[in-house]
């Protein structure tokens, strides 16, 4: 986790670093800091809390002469959030300053060795050892000191270092955690993610895994670990700068909920051509291989896992291949039975989630083909996979995933149709029929969003309740799991989500008079079963909030409140039915006065296991 940014150039850089950190805040926001070279000394400014705290700390403290500096926004792993633990970290002399994203696994040993040699530590972090190691190795050559430090440390990380004796130079390295360079005229930005410098330059160089770099205003050089220079292309990113702003919405989360029709349209675009069939340009796994697979294994975390769970129903039904599913953090420490005829699908919005990446790598080692479904071009997941399906949700800032989730589900629909095509599991006519329905969903979703007020009213009636139970069957189950996750993560209200048929085996004991029970009861082959479960809930005097299909007036007799979604076929329905649950969570959290874009203890991208 954590976001890092560095600048070298001809402009005063404190504000550039600060603005860059604002764009990286989604990666962590329990403390933040900057270090700049000013008056020949490295000045460090740090604050506990989000960027507003750092902004206060910077007032009247801008060091306008600074042309070289580092910035960091932290999500604590080693050491509680405090000013001392905030980055940047310094060596004993104050000449070296570093920012780091990731984890140094052998820091305990390194720290005691350094301490035994007289180094004094001022924080509880693993990262501080990097500053002291550079100090140890420094002999007038910052790059060499960085290279030797890289060899000392274990784990996964990306870091940038500056030294007061090199007023224009940034050196650093990356292993598994992301690091990109934004190249400008007589300047360079180094950051964990493109939005940090997107307003300044669109020319980007990706630093590869296990590579070193140096940057000065005159240019950047990427090297392997022996300092051999590597050729690197500059790519132009065409992202919309405004995408990183709220565009008139009060929060990023609500803006992103409203971007879901576009996110779906873009994810489907060009992949279901009018002439028929399914086209997936980056699939890169041949039809022949796909025709031979006998098992699909989906690995993912959090919201992406819930998209994967929808995938289990869709893939089995349309492609006829058996599907297994696991959270990546469990999969990687089991002994999963995989073979070259297993297709492992890793789903990750960020393409950086440590557990998902580890699971994908493990699968590859065991000889399986690996497919990544991710939102981020060039992310690590794309490099750890044989093929990719990009979701095209655009930049998602809200920590609570919304538009990336519906895009993931649509990507799974595309994968299922593609497999069905490659394996001859469905006729061309059947595939085209589903394709037409899928293409109609964005418009249906747009229509649904006009009825947000209903959900707001329902939220007003229930937001003070201490607990919510979610129940669903079939594809309604992952929708419930996702709805319950959304509510707990942004409102801090405890929730449970259960397969409706399992309720009588335990969770029913939680129900009391008026307990809110959210039930996904959209049309489908298990609808009557869901109604029976609703009856069981009502017999305990609990309150039923149903998500149902428009036109089903009968559901009103079984529910206290209903959120209607437009009709579509059962396996496509999660694209619509999850949206009222996102909005319900959103409005409840807003009514409770919670910060929905930055829920406590969370970060958007989880690059630690
Ligand atoms: O980037 P990923 O999709 O791999 O992230 C996985 C989870 O951390 C993520 O889906 C998380 O559960 C959501 N942000 C919650 O809304």
GROMACS .gro file of C-alpha atoms and ligand atoms in nm, residues 301-304 347-350 353 399-401 408 485-486 489 606, ligand 1:
model
   33
  301UNK     CA    1  -1.007  -1.066  -0.298
  302UNK     CA    2  -1.295  -0.857  -0.163
  303UNK     CA    3  -1.527  -0.710  -0.421
  304UNK     CA    4  -1.334  -0.877  -0.702
  347UNK     CA    5  -0.955  -1.080  -1.087
  348UNK     CA    6  -0.814  -0.754  -0.954
  349UNK     CA    7  -0.925  -0.398  -1.018
  350UNK     CA    8  -0.582  -0.261  -0.934
  353UNK     CA    9  -0.326  -0.694  -0.487
  399UNK     CA   10  -1.205   0.304  -0.180
  400UNK     CA   11  -1.536   0.119  -0.204
  401UNK     CA   12  -1.530  -0.047  -0.545
  408UNK     CA   13  -1.562  -0.709  -1.377
  485UNK     CA   14  -1.945  -0.561   0.224
  486UNK     CA   15  -2.035  -0.217   0.091
  489UNK     CA   16  -1.695  -0.095   0.494
  606UNK     CA   17  -0.366  -0.368  -0.093
  610LIG     O1   18  -0.766  -0.420  -0.665
  610LIG     P1   19  -0.839  -0.546  -0.627
  610LIG     O2   20  -0.963  -0.565  -0.702
  610LIG     O3   21  -0.751  -0.667  -0.632
  610LIG     O4   22  -0.877  -0.525  -0.475
  610LIG     C1   23  -0.933  -0.627  -0.399
  610LIG     C2   24  -1.005  -0.574  -0.277
  610LIG     O5   25  -0.914  -0.510  -0.192
  610LIG     C3   26  -1.115  -0.476  -0.316
  610LIG     O6   27  -1.203  -0.534  -0.406
  610LIG     C4   28  -1.191  -0.428  -0.191
  610LIG     O7   29  -1.258  -0.534  -0.133
  610LIG     C5   30  -1.289  -0.319  -0.233
  610LIG     N1   31  -1.220  -0.195  -0.253
  610LIG     C6   32  -1.398  -0.299  -0.135
  610LIG     O8   33  -1.492  -0.209  -0.183
   0.00000   0.00000   0.00000
